[in-house]
Amino acid sequence: MTKLAILEFPDPRLRTRAEPVTEFDAALQQLAENMLETMYSAPGIGLAATQVDVHRRLLVADVSQDNDSPHVLVNPQILTAEGTEVTEEGCLSVPGVFDEVERSERIRVRAQDVNGRTFEMDADGLLAVCIQHEIDHLNGKLFVDYLSELKRSKIRKKLDKERRQRAADAGSLRPQVPAL
Ligand code: GNR
Ligand code: NI
């Protein structure tokens, strides 16, 4: 098992529209396992392949308290959606940012499992929100796209600043060897 690196906003690769999965092989199974490990260790309740720079239609989710209800959805499609609800969302690709987004309250989803078998599931509450958030990722969309341009530009500046600070910290921590 391997923890994968997560792309961060405004990385343009997060804007890629993922292609359908067509090969249900050992590599896909390995990718799903690695995505679950990456999600659990983050920690997060969902992860789309797009976020780990794999542009295929695959997502994982687990909204349980005990991390014992993993869902793996390949080529997911929302069949029906009902109601609306507003949830405070966050995203592993937009660290430290939380804001309200309106989405459908209940959804019915058709997807394939890692072996290519088609199934349908109903979701509501946080799982419904999470699946909609992850399918957005597969379409190159981020939750911050639902916010105002002003908020988005503030978020971009905040993340840029944090990245610059991290880079500077890493530089000053590097052992300084005397020049020859
Ligand atoms: O961990 C996550 N929490 C979350 C909270 C509210 C709505 C959506 C999410 S998904 C997010 C993980 C993530 O970024 N998935 O793409
Ligand atoms: Ni996300």
PDB file of C-alpha atoms and ligand atoms in Angstrom:
ATOM      1  CA  MET A   1       0.000   0.000   0.000  1.00  0.00           C
ATOM      2  CA  THR A   2       1.200   3.475  -0.836  1.00  0.00           C
ATOM      3  CA  LYS A   3       0.145   6.962   0.135  1.00  0.00           C
ATOM      4  CA  LEU A   4      -0.312   9.088  -2.955  1.00  0.00           C
ATOM      5  CA  ALA A   5       0.453  12.820  -3.329  1.00  0.00           C
ATOM      6  CA  ILE A   6      -2.646  15.034  -3.533  1.00  0.00           C
ATOM      7  CA  LEU A   7      -2.765  17.905  -6.048  1.00  0.00           C
ATOM      8  CA  GLU A   8      -3.684  21.298  -4.592  1.00  0.00           C
ATOM      9  CA  PHE A   9      -5.715  24.211  -5.955  1.00  0.00           C
ATOM     10  CA  PRO A  10      -4.984  26.028  -8.255  1.00  0.00           C
ATOM     11  CA  ASP A  11      -3.038  23.203  -9.934  1.00  0.00           C
ATOM     12  CA  PRO A  12      -4.343  23.107 -13.532  1.00  0.00           C
ATOM     13  CA  ARG A  13      -4.292  19.278 -13.510  1.00  0.00           C
ATOM     14  CA  LEU A  14      -7.312  19.433 -11.154  1.00  0.00           C
ATOM     15  CA  ARG A  15      -9.222  20.851 -14.157  1.00  0.00           C
ATOM     16  CA  THR A  16      -8.796  17.689 -16.241  1.00  0.00           C
ATOM     17  CA  ARG A  17     -11.967  15.816 -17.187  1.00  0.00           C
ATOM     18  CA  ALA A  18     -11.342  12.146 -16.314  1.00  0.00           C
ATOM     19  CA  GLU A  19     -11.846   9.412 -18.942  1.00  0.00           C
ATOM     20  CA  PRO A  20     -13.951   6.304 -18.309  1.00  0.00           C
ATOM     21  CA  VAL A  21     -12.224   3.278 -16.801  1.00  0.00           C
ATOM     22  CA  THR A  22     -12.139   0.462 -19.361  1.00  0.00           C
ATOM     23  CA  GLU A  23      -9.593  -1.969 -17.885  1.00  0.00           C
ATOM     24  CA  PHE A  24     -10.630  -3.729 -14.681  1.00  0.00           C
ATOM     25  CA  ASP A  25      -7.222  -5.168 -13.891  1.00  0.00           C
ATOM     26  CA  ALA A  26      -4.838  -5.557 -10.962  1.00  0.00           C
ATOM     27  CA  ALA A  27      -3.541  -2.002 -11.501  1.00  0.00           C
ATOM     28  CA  LEU A  28      -7.054  -0.607 -10.973  1.00  0.00           C
ATOM     29  CA  GLN A  29      -7.458  -2.642  -7.793  1.00  0.00           C
ATOM     30  CA  GLN A  30      -4.080  -1.382  -6.544  1.00  0.00           C
ATOM     31  CA  LEU A  31      -5.037   2.223  -7.369  1.00  0.00           C
ATOM     32  CA  ALA A  32      -8.338   1.882  -5.445  1.00  0.00           C
ATOM     33  CA  GLU A  33      -6.472   0.477  -2.407  1.00  0.00           C
ATOM     34  CA  ASN A  34      -3.869   3.233  -2.534  1.00  0.00           C
ATOM     35  CA  MET A  35      -6.603   5.880  -2.826  1.00  0.00           C
ATOM     36  CA  LEU A  36      -8.399   4.450   0.227  1.00  0.00           C
ATOM     37  CA  GLU A  37      -5.156   4.470   2.216  1.00  0.00           C
ATOM     38  CA  THR A  38      -4.432   8.040   1.103  1.00  0.00           C
ATOM     39  CA  MET A  39      -7.981   9.142   2.043  1.00  0.00           C
ATOM     40  CA  TYR A  40      -7.910   7.471   5.482  1.00  0.00           C
ATOM     41  CA  SER A  41      -4.483   8.836   6.349  1.00  0.00           C
ATOM     42  CA  ALA A  42      -5.270  12.411   5.213  1.00  0.00           C
ATOM     43  CA  PRO A  43      -7.841  12.060   6.881  1.00  0.00           C
ATOM     44  CA  GLY A  44     -10.754  12.616   4.496  1.00  0.00           C
ATOM     45  CA  ILE A  45     -14.172  11.120   3.737  1.00  0.00           C
ATOM     46  CA  GLY A  46     -13.668  10.872  -0.020  1.00  0.00           C
ATOM     47  CA  LEU A  47     -11.056  11.033  -2.754  1.00  0.00           C
ATOM     48  CA  ALA A  48     -11.306  11.235  -6.549  1.00  0.00           C
ATOM     49  CA  ALA A  49      -8.592   9.819  -8.837  1.00  0.00           C
ATOM     50  CA  THR A  50      -8.185  13.327 -10.320  1.00  0.00           C
ATOM     51  CA  GLN A  51      -6.763  14.494  -6.981  1.00  0.00           C
ATOM     52  CA  VAL A  52      -3.915  11.995  -7.237  1.00  0.00           C
ATOM     53  CA  ASP A  53      -3.251  12.964 -10.865  1.00  0.00           C
ATOM     54  CA  VAL A  54      -4.912   9.881 -12.372  1.00  0.00           C
ATOM     55  CA  HIS A  55      -7.464  11.064 -14.907  1.00  0.00           C
ATOM     56  CA  ARG A  56      -9.830   8.094 -14.832  1.00  0.00           C
ATOM     57  CA  ARG A  57     -13.399   7.973 -13.497  1.00  0.00           C
ATOM     58  CA  LEU A  58     -12.830   6.391 -10.092  1.00  0.00           C
ATOM     59  CA  LEU A  59     -13.657   7.628  -6.593  1.00  0.00           C
ATOM     60  CA  VAL A  60     -13.519   6.284  -3.062  1.00  0.00           C
ATOM     61  CA  ALA A  61     -15.558   7.396  -0.047  1.00  0.00           C
ATOM     62  CA  ASP A  62     -16.121   6.402   3.572  1.00  0.00           C
ATOM     63  CA  VAL A  63     -18.245   8.640   5.789  1.00  0.00           C
ATOM     64  CA  SER A  64     -18.389   6.171   8.714  1.00  0.00           C
ATOM     65  CA  GLN A  65     -16.922   7.049  12.115  1.00  0.00           C
ATOM     66  CA  ASP A  66     -14.866   3.865  12.260  1.00  0.00           C
ATOM     67  CA  ASN A  67     -13.527   3.860   8.682  1.00  0.00           C
ATOM     68  CA  ASP A  68     -15.233   0.538   8.136  1.00  0.00           C
ATOM     69  CA  SER A  69     -17.574   1.393   5.238  1.00  0.00           C
ATOM     70  CA  PRO A  70     -15.398   1.983   2.178  1.00  0.00           C
ATOM     71  CA  HIS A  71     -17.152   2.647  -1.132  1.00  0.00           C
ATOM     72  CA  VAL A  72     -15.306   2.321  -4.438  1.00  0.00           C
ATOM     73  CA  LEU A  73     -17.210   3.734  -7.420  1.00  0.00           C
ATOM     74  CA  VAL A  74     -15.928   3.291 -10.954  1.00  0.00           C
ATOM     75  CA  ASN A  75     -17.578   5.222 -13.813  1.00  0.00           C
ATOM     76  CA  PRO A  76     -20.220   6.650 -11.438  1.00  0.00           C
ATOM     77  CA  GLN A  77     -23.391   8.267 -12.822  1.00  0.00           C
ATOM     78  CA  ILE A  78     -26.097  10.057 -10.884  1.00  0.00           C
ATOM     79  CA  LEU A  79     -29.423   8.596 -12.046  1.00  0.00           C
ATOM     80  CA  THR A  80     -31.797  10.698  -9.937  1.00  0.00           C
ATOM     81  CA  ALA A  81     -31.445  13.515  -7.428  1.00  0.00           C
ATOM     82  CA  GLU A  82     -33.997  14.947  -4.995  1.00  0.00           C
ATOM     83  CA  GLY A  83     -34.128  17.869  -2.595  1.00  0.00           C
ATOM     84  CA  THR A  84     -31.402  20.344  -1.715  1.00  0.00           C
ATOM     85  CA  GLU A  85     -29.263  20.811   1.354  1.00  0.00           C
ATOM     86  CA  VAL A  86     -26.453  23.150   2.302  1.00  0.00           C
ATOM     87  CA  THR A  87     -23.335  21.613   3.838  1.00  0.00           C
ATOM     88  CA  GLU A  88     -20.065  23.083   5.076  1.00  0.00           C
ATOM     89  CA  GLU A  89     -17.589  21.456   2.682  1.00  0.00           C
ATOM     90  CA  GLY A  90     -13.858  21.040   2.703  1.00  0.00           C
ATOM     91  CA  CYS A  91     -11.470  19.469   0.199  1.00  0.00           C
ATOM     92  CA  LEU A  92      -8.090  17.784   0.526  1.00  0.00           C
ATOM     93  CA  SER A  93      -7.073  19.731  -2.593  1.00  0.00           C
ATOM     94  CA  VAL A  94      -8.010  23.049  -0.930  1.00  0.00           C
ATOM     95  CA  PRO A  95      -6.531  22.492   2.548  1.00  0.00           C
ATOM     96  CA  GLY A  96      -7.826  24.552   5.456  1.00  0.00           C
ATOM     97  CA  VAL A  97     -10.744  26.076   3.527  1.00  0.00           C
ATOM     98  CA  PHE A  98     -14.363  25.352   4.460  1.00  0.00           C
ATOM     99  CA  ASP A  99     -17.502  26.924   3.060  1.00  0.00           C
ATOM    100  CA  GLU A 100     -21.157  26.214   2.411  1.00  0.00           C
ATOM    101  CA  VAL A 101     -22.257  24.522  -0.797  1.00  0.00           C
ATOM    102  CA  GLU A 102     -25.790  23.606  -1.874  1.00  0.00           C
ATOM    103  CA  ARG A 103     -26.255  20.145  -3.385  1.00  0.00           C
ATOM    104  CA  SER A 104     -28.917  17.483  -3.845  1.00  0.00           C
ATOM    105  CA  GLU A 105     -30.063  15.829  -0.646  1.00  0.00           C
ATOM    106  CA  ARG A 106     -30.685  12.305  -1.949  1.00  0.00           C
ATOM    107  CA  ILE A 107     -29.195  10.644  -5.014  1.00  0.00           C
ATOM    108  CA  ARG A 108     -29.348   7.303  -6.771  1.00  0.00           C
ATOM    109  CA  VAL A 109     -26.026   6.359  -8.350  1.00  0.00           C
ATOM    110  CA  ARG A 110     -25.081   3.704 -10.878  1.00  0.00           C
ATOM    111  CA  ALA A 111     -21.434   2.654 -10.896  1.00  0.00           C
ATOM    112  CA  GLN A 112     -19.151  -0.319 -11.407  1.00  0.00           C
ATOM    113  CA  ASP A 113     -17.060  -2.005  -8.729  1.00  0.00           C
ATOM    114  CA  VAL A 114     -13.321  -2.677  -9.184  1.00  0.00           C
ATOM    115  CA  ASN A 115     -14.192  -5.899 -10.990  1.00  0.00           C
ATOM    116  CA  GLY A 116     -16.426  -4.109 -13.489  1.00  0.00           C
ATOM    117  CA  ARG A 117     -19.710  -5.361 -12.048  1.00  0.00           C
ATOM    118  CA  THR A 118     -22.476  -2.723 -12.313  1.00  0.00           C
ATOM    119  CA  PHE A 119     -24.430  -1.799  -9.161  1.00  0.00           C
ATOM    120  CA  GLU A 120     -26.765   0.930  -7.994  1.00  0.00           C
ATOM    121  CA  MET A 121     -26.897   2.623  -4.612  1.00  0.00           C
ATOM    122  CA  ASP A 122     -28.963   5.261  -2.840  1.00  0.00           C
ATOM    123  CA  ALA A 123     -27.175   7.878  -0.778  1.00  0.00           C
ATOM    124  CA  ASP A 124     -28.292  10.708   1.451  1.00  0.00           C
ATOM    125  CA  GLY A 125     -26.720  12.983   4.039  1.00  0.00           C
ATOM    126  CA  LEU A 126     -22.942  13.325   4.031  1.00  0.00           C
ATOM    127  CA  LEU A 127     -22.415  10.363   1.675  1.00  0.00           C
ATOM    128  CA  ALA A 128     -24.648  11.991  -0.961  1.00  0.00           C
ATOM    129  CA  VAL A 129     -22.744  15.264  -0.592  1.00  0.00           C
ATOM    130  CA  CYS A 130     -19.396  13.475  -0.765  1.00  0.00           C
ATOM    131  CA  ILE A 131     -20.258  11.503  -3.924  1.00  0.00           C
ATOM    132  CA  GLN A 132     -21.429  14.703  -5.670  1.00  0.00           C
ATOM    133  CA  HIS A 133     -18.208  16.466  -4.563  1.00  0.00           C
ATOM    134  CA  GLU A 134     -16.094  13.567  -5.923  1.00  0.00           C
ATOM    135  CA  ILE A 135     -17.961  13.346  -9.249  1.00  0.00           C
ATOM    136  CA  ASP A 136     -17.334  17.094  -9.624  1.00  0.00           C
ATOM    137  CA  HIS A 137     -13.586  16.367  -9.254  1.00  0.00           C
ATOM    138  CA  LEU A 138     -13.824  13.798 -12.077  1.00  0.00           C
ATOM    139  CA  ASN A 139     -15.307  16.595 -14.215  1.00  0.00           C
ATOM    140  CA  GLY A 140     -12.533  19.054 -13.288  1.00  0.00           C
ATOM    141  CA  LYS A 141     -14.721  21.002 -10.875  1.00  0.00           C
ATOM    142  CA  LEU A 142     -13.877  22.069  -7.301  1.00  0.00           C
ATOM    143  CA  PHE A 143     -16.188  23.132  -4.473  1.00  0.00           C
ATOM    144  CA  VAL A 144     -14.604  26.604  -4.523  1.00  0.00           C
ATOM    145  CA  ASP A 145     -16.099  27.046  -8.014  1.00  0.00           C
ATOM    146  CA  TYR A 146     -19.484  27.459  -6.282  1.00  0.00           C
ATOM    147  CA  LEU A 147     -18.126  30.400  -4.252  1.00  0.00           C
ATOM    148  CA  SER A 148     -17.712  33.983  -5.457  1.00  0.00           C
ATOM    149  CA  GLU A 149     -14.701  35.008  -7.576  1.00  0.00           C
ATOM    150  CA  LEU A 150     -13.633  37.240  -4.667  1.00  0.00           C
ATOM    151  CA  LYS A 151     -13.597  34.316  -2.204  1.00  0.00           C
ATOM    152  CA  ARG A 152     -11.779  32.120  -4.732  1.00  0.00           C
ATOM    153  CA  SER A 153      -9.066  34.695  -5.291  1.00  0.00           C
ATOM    154  CA  LYS A 154      -8.599  35.112  -1.515  1.00  0.00           C
ATOM    155  CA  ILE A 155      -8.290  31.330  -1.173  1.00  0.00           C
ATOM    156  CA  ARG A 156      -5.708  31.219  -3.995  1.00  0.00           C
ATOM    157  CA  LYS A 157      -3.644  33.929  -2.265  1.00  0.00           C
ATOM    158  CA  LYS A 158      -3.853  32.205   1.137  1.00  0.00           C
ATOM    159  CA  LEU A 159      -2.732  28.845  -0.292  1.00  0.00           C
ATOM    160  CA  ASP A 160       0.067  30.496  -2.327  1.00  0.00           C
ATOM    161  CA  LYS A 161       1.318  32.228   0.814  1.00  0.00           C
ATOM    162  CA  GLU A 162       1.226  28.975   2.835  1.00  0.00           C
ATOM    163  CA  ARG A 163       3.103  27.148   0.052  1.00  0.00           C
ATOM    164  CA  ARG A 164       5.776  29.875  -0.074  1.00  0.00           C
ATOM    165  CA  GLN A 165       6.151  29.684   3.721  1.00  0.00           C
ATOM    166  CA  ARG A 166       6.491  25.884   3.623  1.00  0.00           C
ATOM    167  CA  ALA A 167       9.153  26.142   0.909  1.00  0.00           C
ATOM    168  CA  ALA A 168      11.092  28.735   2.942  1.00  0.00           C
ATOM    169  CA  ASP A 169      10.841  26.559   6.089  1.00  0.00           C
ATOM    170  CA  ALA A 170      12.103  23.525   4.180  1.00  0.00           C
ATOM    171  CA  GLY A 171      15.036  25.624   2.908  1.00  0.00           C
ATOM    172  CA  SER A 172      16.106  26.842   6.354  1.00  0.00           C
ATOM    173  CA  LEU A 173      15.833  23.318   7.780  1.00  0.00           C
ATOM    174  CA  ARG A 174      18.118  21.802   5.133  1.00  0.00           C
ATOM    175  CA  PRO A 175      21.536  20.930   6.589  1.00  0.00           C
ATOM    176  CA  GLN A 176      23.986  23.614   5.471  1.00  0.00           C
ATOM    177  CA  VAL A 177      27.209  22.040   4.273  1.00  0.00           C
ATOM    178  CA  PRO A 178      30.289  24.242   3.907  1.00  0.00           C
ATOM    179  CA  ALA A 179      31.050  25.099   0.273  1.00  0.00           C
ATOM    180  CA  LEU A 180      34.175  23.488  -1.163  1.00  0.00           C
TER     181      LEU A 180
HETATM  182  O1  GNR B   1     -12.678  14.997   3.515  1.00  0.00           O
HETATM  183  C1  GNR B   1     -13.546  15.636   2.902  1.00  0.00           C
HETATM  184  N1  GNR B   1     -14.586  16.153   3.601  1.00  0.00           N
HETATM  185  C2  GNR B   1     -15.716  16.693   3.006  1.00  0.00           C
HETATM  186  C3  GNR B   1     -16.591  17.400   3.809  1.00  0.00           C
HETATM  187  C4  GNR B   1     -17.736  17.936   3.270  1.00  0.00           C
HETATM  188  C5  GNR B   1     -18.021  17.769   1.933  1.00  0.00           C
HETATM  189  C6  GNR B   1     -17.141  17.080   1.113  1.00  0.00           C
HETATM  190  C7  GNR B   1     -15.999  16.540   1.651  1.00  0.00           C
HETATM  191  S1  GNR B   1     -14.931  15.636   0.625  1.00  0.00           S
HETATM  192  C8  GNR B   1     -13.414  15.860   1.453  1.00  0.00           C
HETATM  193  C9  GNR B   1     -12.321  15.020   0.825  1.00  0.00           C
HETATM  194  C10 GNR B   1     -12.083  15.494  -0.595  1.00  0.00           C
HETATM  195  O2  GNR B   1     -11.507  16.500  -0.879  1.00  0.00           O
HETATM  196  N2  GNR B   1     -12.593  14.765  -1.543  1.00  0.00           N
HETATM  197  O3  GNR B   1     -12.466  15.165  -2.817  1.00  0.00           O
HETATM  198 NI    NI B   2     -12.298  17.297  -2.781  1.00  0.00          NI
END
